[in-house]
mmCIF file with all atom_site columns, C-alpha atoms and ligand atoms in Angstrom:
data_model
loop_
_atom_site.group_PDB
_atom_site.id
_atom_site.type_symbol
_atom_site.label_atom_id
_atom_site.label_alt_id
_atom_site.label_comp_id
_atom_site.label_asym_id
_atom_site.label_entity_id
_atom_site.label_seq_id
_atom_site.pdbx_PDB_ins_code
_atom_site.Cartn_x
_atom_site.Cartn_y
_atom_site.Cartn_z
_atom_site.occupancy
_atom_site.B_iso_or_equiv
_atom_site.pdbx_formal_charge
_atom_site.auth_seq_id
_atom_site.auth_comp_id
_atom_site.auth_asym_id
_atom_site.auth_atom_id
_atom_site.pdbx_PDB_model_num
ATOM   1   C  CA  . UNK A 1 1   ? 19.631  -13.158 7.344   1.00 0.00 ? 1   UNK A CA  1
ATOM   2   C  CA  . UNK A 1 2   ? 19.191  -12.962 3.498   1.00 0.00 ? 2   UNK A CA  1
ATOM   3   C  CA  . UNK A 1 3   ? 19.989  -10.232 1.345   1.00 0.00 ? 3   UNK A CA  1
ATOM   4   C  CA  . UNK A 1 4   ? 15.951  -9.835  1.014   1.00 0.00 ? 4   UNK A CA  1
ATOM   5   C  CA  . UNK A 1 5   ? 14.807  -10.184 4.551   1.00 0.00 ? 5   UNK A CA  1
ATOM   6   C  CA  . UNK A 1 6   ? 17.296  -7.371  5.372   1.00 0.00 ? 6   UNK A CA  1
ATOM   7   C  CA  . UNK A 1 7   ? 15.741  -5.278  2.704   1.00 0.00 ? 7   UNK A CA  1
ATOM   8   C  CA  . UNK A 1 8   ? 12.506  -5.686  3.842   1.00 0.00 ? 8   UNK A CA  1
ATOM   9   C  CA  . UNK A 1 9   ? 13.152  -4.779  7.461   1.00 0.00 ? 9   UNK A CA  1
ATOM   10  C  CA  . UNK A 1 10  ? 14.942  -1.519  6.540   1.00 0.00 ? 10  UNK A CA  1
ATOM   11  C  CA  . UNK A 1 11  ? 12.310  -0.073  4.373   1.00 0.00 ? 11  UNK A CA  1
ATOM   12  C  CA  . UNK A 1 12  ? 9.559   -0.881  6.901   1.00 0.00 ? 12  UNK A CA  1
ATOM   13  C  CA  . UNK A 1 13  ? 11.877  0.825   9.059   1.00 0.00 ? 13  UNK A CA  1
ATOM   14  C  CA  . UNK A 1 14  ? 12.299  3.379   7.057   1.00 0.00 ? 14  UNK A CA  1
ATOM   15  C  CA  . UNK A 1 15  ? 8.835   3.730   5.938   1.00 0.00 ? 15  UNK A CA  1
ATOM   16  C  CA  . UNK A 1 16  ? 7.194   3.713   9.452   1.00 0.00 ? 16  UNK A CA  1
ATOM   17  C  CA  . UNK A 1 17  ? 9.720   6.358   11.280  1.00 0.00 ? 17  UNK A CA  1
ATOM   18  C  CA  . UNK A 1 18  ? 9.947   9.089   7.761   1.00 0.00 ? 18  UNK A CA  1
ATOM   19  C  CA  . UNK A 1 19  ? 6.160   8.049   6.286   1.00 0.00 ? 19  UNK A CA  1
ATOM   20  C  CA  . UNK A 1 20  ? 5.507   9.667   2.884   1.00 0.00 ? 20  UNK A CA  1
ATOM   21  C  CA  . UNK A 1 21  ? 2.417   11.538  1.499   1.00 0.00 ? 21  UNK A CA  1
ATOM   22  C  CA  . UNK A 1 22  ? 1.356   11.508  5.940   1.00 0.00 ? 22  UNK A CA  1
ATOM   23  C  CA  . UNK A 1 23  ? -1.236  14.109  7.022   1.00 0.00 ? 23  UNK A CA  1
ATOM   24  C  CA  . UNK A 1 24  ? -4.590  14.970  6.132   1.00 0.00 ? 24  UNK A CA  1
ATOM   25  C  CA  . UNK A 1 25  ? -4.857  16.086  2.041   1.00 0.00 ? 25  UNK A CA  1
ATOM   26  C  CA  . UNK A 1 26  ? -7.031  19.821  1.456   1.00 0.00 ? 26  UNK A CA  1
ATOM   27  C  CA  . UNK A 1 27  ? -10.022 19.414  -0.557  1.00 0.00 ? 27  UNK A CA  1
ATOM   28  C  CA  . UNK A 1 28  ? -9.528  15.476  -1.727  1.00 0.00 ? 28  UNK A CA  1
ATOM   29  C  CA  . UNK A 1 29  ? -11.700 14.250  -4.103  1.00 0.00 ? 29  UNK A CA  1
ATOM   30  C  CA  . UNK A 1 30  ? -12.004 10.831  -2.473  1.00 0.00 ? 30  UNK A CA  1
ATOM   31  C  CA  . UNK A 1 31  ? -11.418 9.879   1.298   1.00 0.00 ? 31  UNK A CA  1
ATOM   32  C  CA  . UNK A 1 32  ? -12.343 6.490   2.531   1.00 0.00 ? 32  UNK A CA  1
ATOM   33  C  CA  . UNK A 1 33  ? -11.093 4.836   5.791   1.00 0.00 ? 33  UNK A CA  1
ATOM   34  C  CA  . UNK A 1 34  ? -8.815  1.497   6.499   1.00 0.00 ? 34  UNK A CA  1
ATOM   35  C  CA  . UNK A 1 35  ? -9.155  -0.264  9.453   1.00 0.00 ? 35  UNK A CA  1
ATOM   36  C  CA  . UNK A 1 36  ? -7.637  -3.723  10.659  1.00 0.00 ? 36  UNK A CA  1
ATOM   37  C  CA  . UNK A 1 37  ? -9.230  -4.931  13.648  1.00 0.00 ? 37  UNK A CA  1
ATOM   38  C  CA  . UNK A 1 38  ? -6.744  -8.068  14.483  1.00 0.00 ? 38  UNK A CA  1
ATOM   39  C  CA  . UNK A 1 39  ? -3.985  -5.314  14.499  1.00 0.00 ? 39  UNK A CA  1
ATOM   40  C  CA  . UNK A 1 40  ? -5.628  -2.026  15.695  1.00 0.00 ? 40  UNK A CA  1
ATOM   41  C  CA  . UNK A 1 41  ? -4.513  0.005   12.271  1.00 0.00 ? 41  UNK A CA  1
ATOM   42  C  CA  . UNK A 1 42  ? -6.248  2.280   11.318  1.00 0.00 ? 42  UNK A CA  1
ATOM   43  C  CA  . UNK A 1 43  ? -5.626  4.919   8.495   1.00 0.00 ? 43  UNK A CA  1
ATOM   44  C  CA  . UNK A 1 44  ? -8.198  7.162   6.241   1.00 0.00 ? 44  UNK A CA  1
ATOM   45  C  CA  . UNK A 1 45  ? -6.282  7.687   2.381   1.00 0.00 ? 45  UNK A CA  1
ATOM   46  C  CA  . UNK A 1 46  ? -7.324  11.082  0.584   1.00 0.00 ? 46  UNK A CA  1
ATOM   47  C  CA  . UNK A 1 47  ? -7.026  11.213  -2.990  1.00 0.00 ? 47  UNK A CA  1
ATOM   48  C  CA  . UNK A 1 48  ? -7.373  13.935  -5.920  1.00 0.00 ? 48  UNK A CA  1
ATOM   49  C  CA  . UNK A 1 49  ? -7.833  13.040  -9.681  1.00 0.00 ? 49  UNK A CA  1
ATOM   50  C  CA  . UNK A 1 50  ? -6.802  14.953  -12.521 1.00 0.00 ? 50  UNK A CA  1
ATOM   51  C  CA  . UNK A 1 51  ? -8.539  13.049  -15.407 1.00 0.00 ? 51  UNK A CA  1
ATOM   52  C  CA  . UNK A 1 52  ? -7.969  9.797   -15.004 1.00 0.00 ? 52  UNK A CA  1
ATOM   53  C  CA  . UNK A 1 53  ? -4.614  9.926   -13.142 1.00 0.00 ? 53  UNK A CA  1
ATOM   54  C  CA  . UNK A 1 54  ? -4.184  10.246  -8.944  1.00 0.00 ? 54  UNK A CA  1
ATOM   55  C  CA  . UNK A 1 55  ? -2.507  13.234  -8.938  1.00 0.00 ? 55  UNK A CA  1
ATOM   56  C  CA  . UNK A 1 56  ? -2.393  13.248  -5.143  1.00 0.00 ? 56  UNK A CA  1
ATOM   57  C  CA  . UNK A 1 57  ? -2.976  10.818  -2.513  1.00 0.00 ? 57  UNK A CA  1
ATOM   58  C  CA  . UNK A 1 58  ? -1.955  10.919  1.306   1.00 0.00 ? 58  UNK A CA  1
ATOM   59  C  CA  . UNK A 1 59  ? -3.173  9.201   4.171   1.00 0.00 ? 59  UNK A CA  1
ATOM   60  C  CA  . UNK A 1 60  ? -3.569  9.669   8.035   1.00 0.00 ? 60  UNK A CA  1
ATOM   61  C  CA  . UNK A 1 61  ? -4.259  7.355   10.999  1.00 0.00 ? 61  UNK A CA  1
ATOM   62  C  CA  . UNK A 1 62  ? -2.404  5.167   13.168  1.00 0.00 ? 62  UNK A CA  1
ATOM   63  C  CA  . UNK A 1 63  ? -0.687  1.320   12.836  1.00 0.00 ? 63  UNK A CA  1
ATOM   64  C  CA  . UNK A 1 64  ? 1.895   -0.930  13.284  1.00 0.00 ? 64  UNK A CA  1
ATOM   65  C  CA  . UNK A 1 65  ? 5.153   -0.275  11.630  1.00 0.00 ? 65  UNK A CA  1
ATOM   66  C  CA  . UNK A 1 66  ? 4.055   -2.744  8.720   1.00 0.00 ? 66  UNK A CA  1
ATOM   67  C  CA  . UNK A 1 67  ? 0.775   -1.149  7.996   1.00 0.00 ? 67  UNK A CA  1
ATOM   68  C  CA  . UNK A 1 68  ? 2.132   2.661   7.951   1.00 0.00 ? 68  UNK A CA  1
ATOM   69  C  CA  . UNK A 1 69  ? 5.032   1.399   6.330   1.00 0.00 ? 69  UNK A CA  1
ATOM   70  C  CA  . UNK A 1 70  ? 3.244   -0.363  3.522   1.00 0.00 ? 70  UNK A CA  1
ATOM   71  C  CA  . UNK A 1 71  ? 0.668   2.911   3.339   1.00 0.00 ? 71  UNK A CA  1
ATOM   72  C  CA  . UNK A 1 72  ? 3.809   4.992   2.805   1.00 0.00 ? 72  UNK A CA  1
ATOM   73  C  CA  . UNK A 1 73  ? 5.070   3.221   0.256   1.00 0.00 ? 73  UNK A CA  1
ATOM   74  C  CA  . UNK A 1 74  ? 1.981   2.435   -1.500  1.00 0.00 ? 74  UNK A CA  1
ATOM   75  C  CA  . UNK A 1 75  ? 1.343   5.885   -1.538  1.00 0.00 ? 75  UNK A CA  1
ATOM   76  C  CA  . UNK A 1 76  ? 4.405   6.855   -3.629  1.00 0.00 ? 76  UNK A CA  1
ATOM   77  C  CA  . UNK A 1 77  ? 3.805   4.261   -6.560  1.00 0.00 ? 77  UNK A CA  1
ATOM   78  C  CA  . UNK A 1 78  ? 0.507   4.718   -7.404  1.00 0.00 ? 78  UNK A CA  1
ATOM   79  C  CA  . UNK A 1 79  ? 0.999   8.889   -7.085  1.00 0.00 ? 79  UNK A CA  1
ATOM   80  C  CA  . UNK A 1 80  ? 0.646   10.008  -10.747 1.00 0.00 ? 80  UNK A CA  1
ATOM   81  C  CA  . UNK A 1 81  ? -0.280  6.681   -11.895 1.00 0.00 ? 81  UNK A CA  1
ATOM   82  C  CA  . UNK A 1 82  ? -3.885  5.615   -14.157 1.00 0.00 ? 82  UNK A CA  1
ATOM   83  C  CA  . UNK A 1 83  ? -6.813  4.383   -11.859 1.00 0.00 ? 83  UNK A CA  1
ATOM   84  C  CA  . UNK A 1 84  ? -5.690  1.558   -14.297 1.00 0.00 ? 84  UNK A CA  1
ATOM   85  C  CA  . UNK A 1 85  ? -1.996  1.322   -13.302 1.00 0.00 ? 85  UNK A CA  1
ATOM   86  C  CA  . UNK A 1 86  ? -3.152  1.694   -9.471  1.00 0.00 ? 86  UNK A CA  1
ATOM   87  C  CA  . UNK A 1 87  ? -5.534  -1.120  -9.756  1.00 0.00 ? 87  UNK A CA  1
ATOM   88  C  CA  . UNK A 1 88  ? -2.891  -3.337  -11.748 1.00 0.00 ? 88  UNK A CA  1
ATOM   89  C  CA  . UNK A 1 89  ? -0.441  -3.106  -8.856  1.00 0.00 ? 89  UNK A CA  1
ATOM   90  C  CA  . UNK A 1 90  ? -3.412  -3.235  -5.819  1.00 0.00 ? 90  UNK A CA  1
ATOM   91  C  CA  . UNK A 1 91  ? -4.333  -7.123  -7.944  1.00 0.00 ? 91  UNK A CA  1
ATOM   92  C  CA  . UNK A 1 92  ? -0.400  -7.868  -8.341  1.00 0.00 ? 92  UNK A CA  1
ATOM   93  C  CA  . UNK A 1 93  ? 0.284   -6.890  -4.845  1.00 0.00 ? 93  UNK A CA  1
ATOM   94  C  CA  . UNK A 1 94  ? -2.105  -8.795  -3.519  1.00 0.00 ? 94  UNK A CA  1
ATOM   95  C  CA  . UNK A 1 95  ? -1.537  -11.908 -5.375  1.00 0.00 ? 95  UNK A CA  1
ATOM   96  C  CA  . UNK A 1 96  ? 2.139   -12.180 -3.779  1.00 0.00 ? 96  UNK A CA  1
ATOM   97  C  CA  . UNK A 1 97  ? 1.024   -11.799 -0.286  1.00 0.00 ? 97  UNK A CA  1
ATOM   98  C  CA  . UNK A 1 98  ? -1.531  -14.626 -0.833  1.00 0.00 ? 98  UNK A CA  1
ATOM   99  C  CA  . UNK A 1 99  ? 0.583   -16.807 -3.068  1.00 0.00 ? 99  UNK A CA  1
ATOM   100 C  CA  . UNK A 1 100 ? 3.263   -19.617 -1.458  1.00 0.00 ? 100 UNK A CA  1
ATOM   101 C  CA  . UNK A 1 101 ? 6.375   -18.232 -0.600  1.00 0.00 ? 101 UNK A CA  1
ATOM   102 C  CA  . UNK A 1 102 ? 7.897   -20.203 -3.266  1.00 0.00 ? 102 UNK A CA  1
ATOM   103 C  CA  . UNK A 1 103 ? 6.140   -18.602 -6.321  1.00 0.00 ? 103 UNK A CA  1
ATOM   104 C  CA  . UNK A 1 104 ? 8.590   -15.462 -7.277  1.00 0.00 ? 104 UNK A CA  1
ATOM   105 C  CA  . UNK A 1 105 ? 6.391   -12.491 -7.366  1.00 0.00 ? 105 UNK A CA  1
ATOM   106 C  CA  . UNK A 1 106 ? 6.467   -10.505 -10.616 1.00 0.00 ? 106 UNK A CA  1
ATOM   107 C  CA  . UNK A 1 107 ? 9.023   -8.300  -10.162 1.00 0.00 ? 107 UNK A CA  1
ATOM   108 C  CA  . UNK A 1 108 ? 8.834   -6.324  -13.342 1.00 0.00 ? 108 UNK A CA  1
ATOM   109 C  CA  . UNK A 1 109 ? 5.732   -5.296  -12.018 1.00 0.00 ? 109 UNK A CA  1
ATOM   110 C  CA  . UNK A 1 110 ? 5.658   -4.530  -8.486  1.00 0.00 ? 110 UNK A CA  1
ATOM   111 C  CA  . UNK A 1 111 ? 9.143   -2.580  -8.598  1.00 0.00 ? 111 UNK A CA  1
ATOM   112 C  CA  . UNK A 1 112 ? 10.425  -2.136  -4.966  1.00 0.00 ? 112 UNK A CA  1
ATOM   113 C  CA  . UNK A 1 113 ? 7.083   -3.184  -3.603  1.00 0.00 ? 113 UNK A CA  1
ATOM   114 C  CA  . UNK A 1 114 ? 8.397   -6.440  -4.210  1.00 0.00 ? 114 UNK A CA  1
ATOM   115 C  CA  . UNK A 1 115 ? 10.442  -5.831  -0.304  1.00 0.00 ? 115 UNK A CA  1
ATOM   116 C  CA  . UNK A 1 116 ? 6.851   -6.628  0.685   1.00 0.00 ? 116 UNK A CA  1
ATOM   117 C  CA  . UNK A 1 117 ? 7.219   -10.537 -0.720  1.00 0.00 ? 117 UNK A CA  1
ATOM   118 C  CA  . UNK A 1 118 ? 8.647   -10.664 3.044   1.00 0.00 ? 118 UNK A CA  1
ATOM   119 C  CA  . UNK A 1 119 ? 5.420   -10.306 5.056   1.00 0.00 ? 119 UNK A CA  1
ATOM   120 C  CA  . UNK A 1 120 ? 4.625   -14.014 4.226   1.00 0.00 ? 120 UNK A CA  1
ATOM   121 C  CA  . UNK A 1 121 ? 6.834   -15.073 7.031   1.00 0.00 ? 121 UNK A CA  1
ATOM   122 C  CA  . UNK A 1 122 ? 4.715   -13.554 9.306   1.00 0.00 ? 122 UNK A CA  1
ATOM   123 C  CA  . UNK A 1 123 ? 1.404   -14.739 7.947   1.00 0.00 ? 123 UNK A CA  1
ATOM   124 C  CA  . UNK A 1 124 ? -0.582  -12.409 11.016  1.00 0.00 ? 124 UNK A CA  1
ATOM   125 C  CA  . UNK A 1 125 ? 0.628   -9.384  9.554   1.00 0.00 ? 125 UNK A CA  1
ATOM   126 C  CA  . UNK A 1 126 ? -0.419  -9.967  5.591   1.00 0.00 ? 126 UNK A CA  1
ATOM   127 C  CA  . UNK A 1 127 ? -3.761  -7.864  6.545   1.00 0.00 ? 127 UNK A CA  1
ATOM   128 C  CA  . UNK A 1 128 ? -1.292  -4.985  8.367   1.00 0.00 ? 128 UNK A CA  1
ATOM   129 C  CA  . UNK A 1 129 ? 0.480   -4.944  4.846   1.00 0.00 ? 129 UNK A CA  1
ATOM   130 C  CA  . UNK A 1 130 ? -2.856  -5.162  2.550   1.00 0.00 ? 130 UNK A CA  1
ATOM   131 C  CA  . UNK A 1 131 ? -5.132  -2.938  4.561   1.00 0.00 ? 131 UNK A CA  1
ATOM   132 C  CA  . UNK A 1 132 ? -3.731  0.541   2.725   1.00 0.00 ? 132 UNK A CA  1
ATOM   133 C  CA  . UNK A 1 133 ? -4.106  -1.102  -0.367  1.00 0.00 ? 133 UNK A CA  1
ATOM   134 C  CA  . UNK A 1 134 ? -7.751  -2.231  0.314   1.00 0.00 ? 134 UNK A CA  1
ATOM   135 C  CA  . UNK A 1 135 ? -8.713  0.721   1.082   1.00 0.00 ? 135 UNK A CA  1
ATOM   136 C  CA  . UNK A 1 136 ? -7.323  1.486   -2.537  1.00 0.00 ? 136 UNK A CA  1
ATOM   137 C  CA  . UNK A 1 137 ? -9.298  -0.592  -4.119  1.00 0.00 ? 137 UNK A CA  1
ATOM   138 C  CA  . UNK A 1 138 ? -12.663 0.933   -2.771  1.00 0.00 ? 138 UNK A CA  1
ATOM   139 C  CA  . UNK A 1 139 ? -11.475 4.531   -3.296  1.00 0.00 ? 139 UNK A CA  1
ATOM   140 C  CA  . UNK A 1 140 ? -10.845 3.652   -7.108  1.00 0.00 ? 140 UNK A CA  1
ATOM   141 C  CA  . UNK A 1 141 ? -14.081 1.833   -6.895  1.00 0.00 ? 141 UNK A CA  1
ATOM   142 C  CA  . UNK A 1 142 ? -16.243 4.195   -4.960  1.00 0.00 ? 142 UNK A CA  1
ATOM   143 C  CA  . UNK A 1 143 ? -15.081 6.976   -7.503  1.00 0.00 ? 143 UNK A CA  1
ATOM   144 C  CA  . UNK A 1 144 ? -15.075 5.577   -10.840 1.00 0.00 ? 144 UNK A CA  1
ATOM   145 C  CA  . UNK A 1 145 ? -16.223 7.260   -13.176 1.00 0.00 ? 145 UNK A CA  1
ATOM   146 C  CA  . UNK A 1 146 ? -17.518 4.797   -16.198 1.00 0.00 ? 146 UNK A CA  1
HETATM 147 ZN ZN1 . ZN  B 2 .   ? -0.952  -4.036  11.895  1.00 0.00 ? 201 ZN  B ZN1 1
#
């Protein structure tokens, strides 16, 4: 087992048994729901602006241990970011998962999401790891306000 792999299995671990930002957020300015099909995940994200930062964002629902744990985490590194910053990391996130395995992912970028450059061994659970993020992506899009 590489250095890597082992990383990746203890924060999904992690992740999926202490999720951050879980429950249901008060008065959100944005809700919109995630749900994976294949897998049977399915979350809802909340999220409250302040300008043109996330000051809050939390999500609820239920997944596999890849989808809640890649919610969690996703949850923590866009909290306080732009709508800019948020939709910088949904694009660079989502280019590793669909890149080959043997294109290093930009690391200076994705920070520790990078433990995620691990779901493309199991190519069946890429949509478990994208679907918080999707969801993302339509919140930020559904609620923009240019
Ligand atoms: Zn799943």
């Amino acid at each position: 087992m590489t250095a890597s792999r082992n990383l990746y299995e203890q924060v999904i671990l992690d992740h999926n048994r202490t999720p951050r930002n879980y429950g249901e957020l008060v008065n959100p300015d944005a809700t919109v729901e995630g749900v994976n099909p294949l897998c049977g995940d399915s979350f809802v994200l909340y999220a409250c602006f302040d300008g043109d930062r996330i000051s809050d964002i939390r999500f609820s629902g239920h997944g596999c241990a890849i989808s809640k744990a890649s919610a969690s985490l996703m949850t923590t590194v866009v909290k306080g970011e732009s709508r800019q910053k948020a939709q910088q990391l949904f694009e660079h996130f989502h280019a590793m998962l669909q890149s080959d395995a043997l294109v290093a992912p930009d690391e200076e970028t994705l920070g520790k999401l990078i433990v995620f450059a691990g779901v493309r061994e199991y190519p069946m659970r890429i949509k478990c790891a994208m679907l918080a993020w999707h969801a993302l992506h339509q919140l930020l899009k559904d609620n923009d306000p240019s």
